[in-house]
């Protein structure tokens, strides 16, 4: 979240905050706070704006239920995942519903207990569309989300996440918004 004071407002009674959240159906939230009193712990909202496109469908695909090549299915503290431990191991999600086609947002939930990035190449229907950086998380038990905006074909799509580093990350799930 980041916030800025309205231009020219030296009284600081108007604060605008933009919260980016890819776990919901909207890509961006705008909340305008018109009252701010230090004696209150709750904020009073006068306006909430949800700009941009509403992504009609949100579908979660668990990695351990998909096609895995070279990776190992594991579980840690009740969370099942695919450990992509070696270079060019992958998890493929072969039955991703692209709806009527067009814009889709891919969000991978992963952990990386190492000290360096562990990137994943992202392919949709055999075409490389980008990379998830695979930034380090606090530990292998801590999960992070990375998002990639791309295009899905109408109907069924195949999405592959390929480890392109020597050490891989643990992939928990793929969430697709379209």
PDB file of C-alpha atoms in Angstrom:
ATOM      1  CA  UNK A   1       0.000   0.000   0.000  1.00  0.00           C
ATOM      2  CA  UNK A   2       1.159   3.505  -0.630  1.00  0.00           C
ATOM      3  CA  UNK A   3      -0.482   6.815   0.155  1.00  0.00           C
ATOM      4  CA  UNK A   4      -0.080  10.436  -0.928  1.00  0.00           C
ATOM      5  CA  UNK A   5      -1.493  13.703   0.376  1.00  0.00           C
ATOM      6  CA  UNK A   6      -3.825  15.583  -1.929  1.00  0.00           C
ATOM      7  CA  UNK A   7      -2.013  18.339  -3.810  1.00  0.00           C
ATOM      8  CA  UNK A   8      -1.980  21.552  -1.771  1.00  0.00           C
ATOM      9  CA  UNK A   9      -3.622  20.031   1.293  1.00  0.00           C
ATOM     10  CA  UNK A  10      -1.368  21.126   4.138  1.00  0.00           C
ATOM     11  CA  UNK A  11      -3.952  20.265   6.815  1.00  0.00           C
ATOM     12  CA  UNK A  12      -3.566  16.543   6.098  1.00  0.00           C
ATOM     13  CA  UNK A  13      -7.290  16.018   6.486  1.00  0.00           C
ATOM     14  CA  UNK A  14      -7.502  14.324   3.101  1.00  0.00           C
ATOM     15  CA  UNK A  15      -5.438  11.228   2.412  1.00  0.00           C
ATOM     16  CA  UNK A  16      -5.675   9.032  -0.657  1.00  0.00           C
ATOM     17  CA  UNK A  17      -4.449   5.445  -0.537  1.00  0.00           C
ATOM     18  CA  UNK A  18      -4.154   2.973  -3.382  1.00  0.00           C
ATOM     19  CA  UNK A  19      -4.003  -0.666  -2.344  1.00  0.00           C
ATOM     20  CA  UNK A  20      -2.811  -3.181  -4.930  1.00  0.00           C
ATOM     21  CA  UNK A  21      -4.282  -6.602  -4.298  1.00  0.00           C
ATOM     22  CA  UNK A  22      -4.225  -9.505  -6.717  1.00  0.00           C
ATOM     23  CA  UNK A  23      -5.994 -11.904  -4.372  1.00  0.00           C
ATOM     24  CA  UNK A  24      -9.361 -10.334  -5.077  1.00  0.00           C
ATOM     25  CA  UNK A  25     -11.431  -9.896  -8.182  1.00  0.00           C
ATOM     26  CA  UNK A  26     -10.310  -6.288  -8.658  1.00  0.00           C
ATOM     27  CA  UNK A  27      -6.752  -5.418  -9.593  1.00  0.00           C
ATOM     28  CA  UNK A  28      -6.715  -2.075  -7.798  1.00  0.00           C
ATOM     29  CA  UNK A  29      -8.644  -0.468  -4.960  1.00  0.00           C
ATOM     30  CA  UNK A  30      -8.907   3.269  -4.312  1.00  0.00           C
ATOM     31  CA  UNK A  31      -9.995   4.375  -0.860  1.00  0.00           C
ATOM     32  CA  UNK A  32     -10.472   8.051  -0.028  1.00  0.00           C
ATOM     33  CA  UNK A  33     -10.365   8.880   3.673  1.00  0.00           C
ATOM     34  CA  UNK A  34     -12.029  12.180   4.526  1.00  0.00           C
ATOM     35  CA  UNK A  35     -11.800  12.129   8.308  1.00  0.00           C
ATOM     36  CA  UNK A  36      -8.778  11.247  10.354  1.00  0.00           C
ATOM     37  CA  UNK A  37      -8.787  11.703  14.092  1.00  0.00           C
ATOM     38  CA  UNK A  38      -5.892  10.569  16.239  1.00  0.00           C
ATOM     39  CA  UNK A  39      -8.216   9.591  19.092  1.00  0.00           C
ATOM     40  CA  UNK A  40      -9.985   6.980  16.958  1.00  0.00           C
ATOM     41  CA  UNK A  41      -8.533   3.657  15.914  1.00  0.00           C
ATOM     42  CA  UNK A  42     -11.006   3.169  13.065  1.00  0.00           C
ATOM     43  CA  UNK A  43     -11.011   5.029   9.767  1.00  0.00           C
ATOM     44  CA  UNK A  44     -14.208   6.518   8.381  1.00  0.00           C
ATOM     45  CA  UNK A  45     -14.601   6.103   4.633  1.00  0.00           C
ATOM     46  CA  UNK A  46     -16.536   8.573   2.547  1.00  0.00           C
ATOM     47  CA  UNK A  47     -15.689   7.081  -0.839  1.00  0.00           C
ATOM     48  CA  UNK A  48     -14.571   3.730  -2.152  1.00  0.00           C
ATOM     49  CA  UNK A  49     -13.790   3.443  -5.852  1.00  0.00           C
ATOM     50  CA  UNK A  50     -12.992   0.191  -7.648  1.00  0.00           C
ATOM     51  CA  UNK A  51     -11.551   1.352 -10.991  1.00  0.00           C
ATOM     52  CA  UNK A  52     -10.619  -0.748 -13.967  1.00  0.00           C
ATOM     53  CA  UNK A  53     -11.924  -4.040 -15.193  1.00  0.00           C
ATOM     54  CA  UNK A  54     -13.683  -6.485 -12.950  1.00  0.00           C
ATOM     55  CA  UNK A  55     -12.195  -9.892 -13.604  1.00  0.00           C
ATOM     56  CA  UNK A  56     -15.260 -12.082 -13.718  1.00  0.00           C
ATOM     57  CA  UNK A  57     -13.779 -15.450 -12.864  1.00  0.00           C
ATOM     58  CA  UNK A  58     -11.206 -16.487 -10.277  1.00  0.00           C
ATOM     59  CA  UNK A  59     -10.009 -20.116 -10.318  1.00  0.00           C
ATOM     60  CA  UNK A  60      -7.402 -21.756  -8.074  1.00  0.00           C
ATOM     61  CA  UNK A  61      -5.328 -24.700  -9.287  1.00  0.00           C
ATOM     62  CA  UNK A  62      -3.326 -26.621  -6.653  1.00  0.00           C
ATOM     63  CA  UNK A  63       0.172 -27.471  -7.910  1.00  0.00           C
ATOM     64  CA  UNK A  64       0.281 -30.943  -6.354  1.00  0.00           C
ATOM     65  CA  UNK A  65      -2.750 -31.981  -8.457  1.00  0.00           C
ATOM     66  CA  UNK A  66      -1.045 -31.106 -11.766  1.00  0.00           C
ATOM     67  CA  UNK A  67       1.536 -32.627 -14.121  1.00  0.00           C
ATOM     68  CA  UNK A  68       4.967 -32.574 -12.451  1.00  0.00           C
ATOM     69  CA  UNK A  69       8.260 -33.319 -14.248  1.00  0.00           C
ATOM     70  CA  UNK A  70      11.349 -33.722 -12.087  1.00  0.00           C
ATOM     71  CA  UNK A  71       9.795 -32.055  -9.055  1.00  0.00           C
ATOM     72  CA  UNK A  72       8.743 -33.650  -5.802  1.00  0.00           C
ATOM     73  CA  UNK A  73       5.393 -33.277  -4.067  1.00  0.00           C
ATOM     74  CA  UNK A  74       5.807 -32.334  -0.434  1.00  0.00           C
ATOM     75  CA  UNK A  75       3.889 -30.986   2.536  1.00  0.00           C
ATOM     76  CA  UNK A  76       4.932 -28.524   5.212  1.00  0.00           C
ATOM     77  CA  UNK A  77       2.704 -27.414   8.092  1.00  0.00           C
ATOM     78  CA  UNK A  78      -0.373 -28.693   6.268  1.00  0.00           C
ATOM     79  CA  UNK A  79       0.394 -26.993   2.938  1.00  0.00           C
ATOM     80  CA  UNK A  80       1.000 -29.316  -0.011  1.00  0.00           C
ATOM     81  CA  UNK A  81       3.290 -28.056  -2.765  1.00  0.00           C
ATOM     82  CA  UNK A  82       5.596 -29.057  -5.619  1.00  0.00           C
ATOM     83  CA  UNK A  83       9.328 -28.659  -4.941  1.00  0.00           C
ATOM     84  CA  UNK A  84      10.999 -27.711  -8.236  1.00  0.00           C
ATOM     85  CA  UNK A  85      14.482 -28.596  -6.982  1.00  0.00           C
ATOM     86  CA  UNK A  86      16.504 -28.855 -10.202  1.00  0.00           C
ATOM     87  CA  UNK A  87      16.958 -26.844 -13.362  1.00  0.00           C
ATOM     88  CA  UNK A  88      14.226 -27.349 -15.984  1.00  0.00           C
ATOM     89  CA  UNK A  89      11.890 -29.177 -13.655  1.00  0.00           C
ATOM     90  CA  UNK A  90       8.341 -27.975 -14.078  1.00  0.00           C
ATOM     91  CA  UNK A  91       4.734 -28.093 -13.002  1.00  0.00           C
ATOM     92  CA  UNK A  92       2.171 -27.892 -15.780  1.00  0.00           C
ATOM     93  CA  UNK A  93      -1.444 -26.893 -15.299  1.00  0.00           C
ATOM     94  CA  UNK A  94      -3.010 -28.573 -18.375  1.00  0.00           C
ATOM     95  CA  UNK A  95      -6.670 -27.672 -17.861  1.00  0.00           C
ATOM     96  CA  UNK A  96      -6.777 -23.942 -17.135  1.00  0.00           C
ATOM     97  CA  UNK A  97     -10.097 -22.436 -18.161  1.00  0.00           C
ATOM     98  CA  UNK A  98      -9.470 -19.365 -20.321  1.00  0.00           C
ATOM     99  CA  UNK A  99     -13.167 -18.528 -20.449  1.00  0.00           C
ATOM    100  CA  UNK A 100     -13.973 -16.628 -23.627  1.00  0.00           C
ATOM    101  CA  UNK A 101     -10.283 -15.718 -24.044  1.00  0.00           C
ATOM    102  CA  UNK A 102      -8.455 -12.432 -23.706  1.00  0.00           C
ATOM    103  CA  UNK A 103      -6.826 -10.848 -20.669  1.00  0.00           C
ATOM    104  CA  UNK A 104      -5.948 -13.136 -17.812  1.00  0.00           C
ATOM    105  CA  UNK A 105      -3.869 -12.596 -14.702  1.00  0.00           C
ATOM    106  CA  UNK A 106      -1.737 -15.418 -13.313  1.00  0.00           C
ATOM    107  CA  UNK A 107      -0.774 -15.388  -9.640  1.00  0.00           C
ATOM    108  CA  UNK A 108       1.643 -18.012  -8.354  1.00  0.00           C
ATOM    109  CA  UNK A 109       1.848 -18.777  -4.629  1.00  0.00           C
ATOM    110  CA  UNK A 110       5.334 -20.018  -3.751  1.00  0.00           C
ATOM    111  CA  UNK A 111       8.065 -20.169  -1.124  1.00  0.00           C
ATOM    112  CA  UNK A 112      11.799 -19.718  -1.578  1.00  0.00           C
ATOM    113  CA  UNK A 113      13.835 -20.356   1.553  1.00  0.00           C
ATOM    114  CA  UNK A 114      17.116 -19.518  -0.209  1.00  0.00           C
ATOM    115  CA  UNK A 115      18.999 -16.231  -0.303  1.00  0.00           C
ATOM    116  CA  UNK A 116      18.716 -15.580  -4.061  1.00  0.00           C
ATOM    117  CA  UNK A 117      16.020 -15.357  -6.702  1.00  0.00           C
ATOM    118  CA  UNK A 118      14.707 -18.616  -8.152  1.00  0.00           C
ATOM    119  CA  UNK A 119      12.931 -17.603 -11.373  1.00  0.00           C
ATOM    120  CA  UNK A 120      10.194 -19.558 -13.096  1.00  0.00           C
ATOM    121  CA  UNK A 121       9.611 -19.264 -16.829  1.00  0.00           C
ATOM    122  CA  UNK A 122       5.897 -18.999 -17.610  1.00  0.00           C
ATOM    123  CA  UNK A 123       4.465 -20.555 -20.778  1.00  0.00           C
ATOM    124  CA  UNK A 124       0.870 -20.417 -21.977  1.00  0.00           C
ATOM    125  CA  UNK A 125      -0.021 -23.019 -24.597  1.00  0.00           C
ATOM    126  CA  UNK A 126       3.677 -23.594 -25.353  1.00  0.00           C
ATOM    127  CA  UNK A 127       4.558 -19.904 -25.762  1.00  0.00           C
ATOM    128  CA  UNK A 128       6.817 -18.211 -23.204  1.00  0.00           C
ATOM    129  CA  UNK A 129       4.938 -15.155 -21.889  1.00  0.00           C
ATOM    130  CA  UNK A 130       7.158 -14.048 -19.017  1.00  0.00           C
ATOM    131  CA  UNK A 131       8.937 -14.928 -15.809  1.00  0.00           C
ATOM    132  CA  UNK A 132       8.081 -15.028 -12.133  1.00  0.00           C
ATOM    133  CA  UNK A 133      11.170 -13.709 -10.301  1.00  0.00           C
ATOM    134  CA  UNK A 134      10.882 -16.116  -7.372  1.00  0.00           C
ATOM    135  CA  UNK A 135      12.184 -13.642  -4.796  1.00  0.00           C
ATOM    136  CA  UNK A 136      13.349 -15.101  -1.479  1.00  0.00           C
ATOM    137  CA  UNK A 137      10.737 -15.534   1.228  1.00  0.00           C
ATOM    138  CA  UNK A 138      11.660 -15.552   4.901  1.00  0.00           C
ATOM    139  CA  UNK A 139      11.837 -19.354   4.920  1.00  0.00           C
ATOM    140  CA  UNK A 140      10.491 -22.363   3.050  1.00  0.00           C
ATOM    141  CA  UNK A 141       7.428 -22.169   5.331  1.00  0.00           C
ATOM    142  CA  UNK A 142       6.591 -18.580   4.301  1.00  0.00           C
ATOM    143  CA  UNK A 143       4.569 -18.019   1.143  1.00  0.00           C
ATOM    144  CA  UNK A 144       4.574 -15.160  -1.342  1.00  0.00           C
ATOM    145  CA  UNK A 145       2.557 -14.296  -4.474  1.00  0.00           C
ATOM    146  CA  UNK A 146       3.816 -12.983  -7.798  1.00  0.00           C
ATOM    147  CA  UNK A 147       1.553 -11.809 -10.589  1.00  0.00           C
ATOM    148  CA  UNK A 148       1.852 -11.822 -14.378  1.00  0.00           C
ATOM    149  CA  UNK A 149      -0.677 -10.326 -16.781  1.00  0.00           C
ATOM    150  CA  UNK A 150      -1.004 -12.176 -20.077  1.00  0.00           C
ATOM    151  CA  UNK A 151      -3.553 -13.433 -22.606  1.00  0.00           C
ATOM    152  CA  UNK A 152      -5.388 -16.751 -22.476  1.00  0.00           C
ATOM    153  CA  UNK A 153      -7.018 -18.477 -25.432  1.00  0.00           C
ATOM    154  CA  UNK A 154     -10.744 -19.266 -25.318  1.00  0.00           C
ATOM    155  CA  UNK A 155     -11.465 -22.602 -23.635  1.00  0.00           C
ATOM    156  CA  UNK A 156      -8.784 -24.830 -22.140  1.00  0.00           C
ATOM    157  CA  UNK A 157      -5.214 -23.531 -21.761  1.00  0.00           C
ATOM    158  CA  UNK A 158      -2.020 -25.214 -20.615  1.00  0.00           C
ATOM    159  CA  UNK A 159       0.203 -23.170 -18.301  1.00  0.00           C
ATOM    160  CA  UNK A 160       3.692 -24.389 -17.458  1.00  0.00           C
ATOM    161  CA  UNK A 161       5.988 -23.025 -14.740  1.00  0.00           C
ATOM    162  CA  UNK A 162       9.574 -24.115 -15.438  1.00  0.00           C
ATOM    163  CA  UNK A 163      12.465 -23.720 -13.009  1.00  0.00           C
ATOM    164  CA  UNK A 164      15.224 -21.900 -14.916  1.00  0.00           C
ATOM    165  CA  UNK A 165      17.705 -21.698 -12.047  1.00  0.00           C
ATOM    166  CA  UNK A 166      19.819 -24.353 -10.359  1.00  0.00           C
ATOM    167  CA  UNK A 167      17.675 -24.377  -7.230  1.00  0.00           C
ATOM    168  CA  UNK A 168      13.930 -24.271  -7.403  1.00  0.00           C
ATOM    169  CA  UNK A 169      11.132 -22.970  -5.309  1.00  0.00           C
ATOM    170  CA  UNK A 170       8.124 -24.629  -3.749  1.00  0.00           C
ATOM    171  CA  UNK A 171       4.984 -23.946  -5.800  1.00  0.00           C
ATOM    172  CA  UNK A 172       1.750 -24.158  -3.848  1.00  0.00           C
ATOM    173  CA  UNK A 173      -0.898 -23.008  -6.326  1.00  0.00           C
ATOM    174  CA  UNK A 174      -1.734 -20.970  -9.402  1.00  0.00           C
ATOM    175  CA  UNK A 175      -4.670 -18.559  -9.281  1.00  0.00           C
ATOM    176  CA  UNK A 176      -6.071 -17.430 -12.626  1.00  0.00           C
ATOM    177  CA  UNK A 177      -8.238 -14.317 -13.002  1.00  0.00           C
ATOM    178  CA  UNK A 178     -10.098 -13.892 -16.303  1.00  0.00           C
TER     179      UNK A 178
END
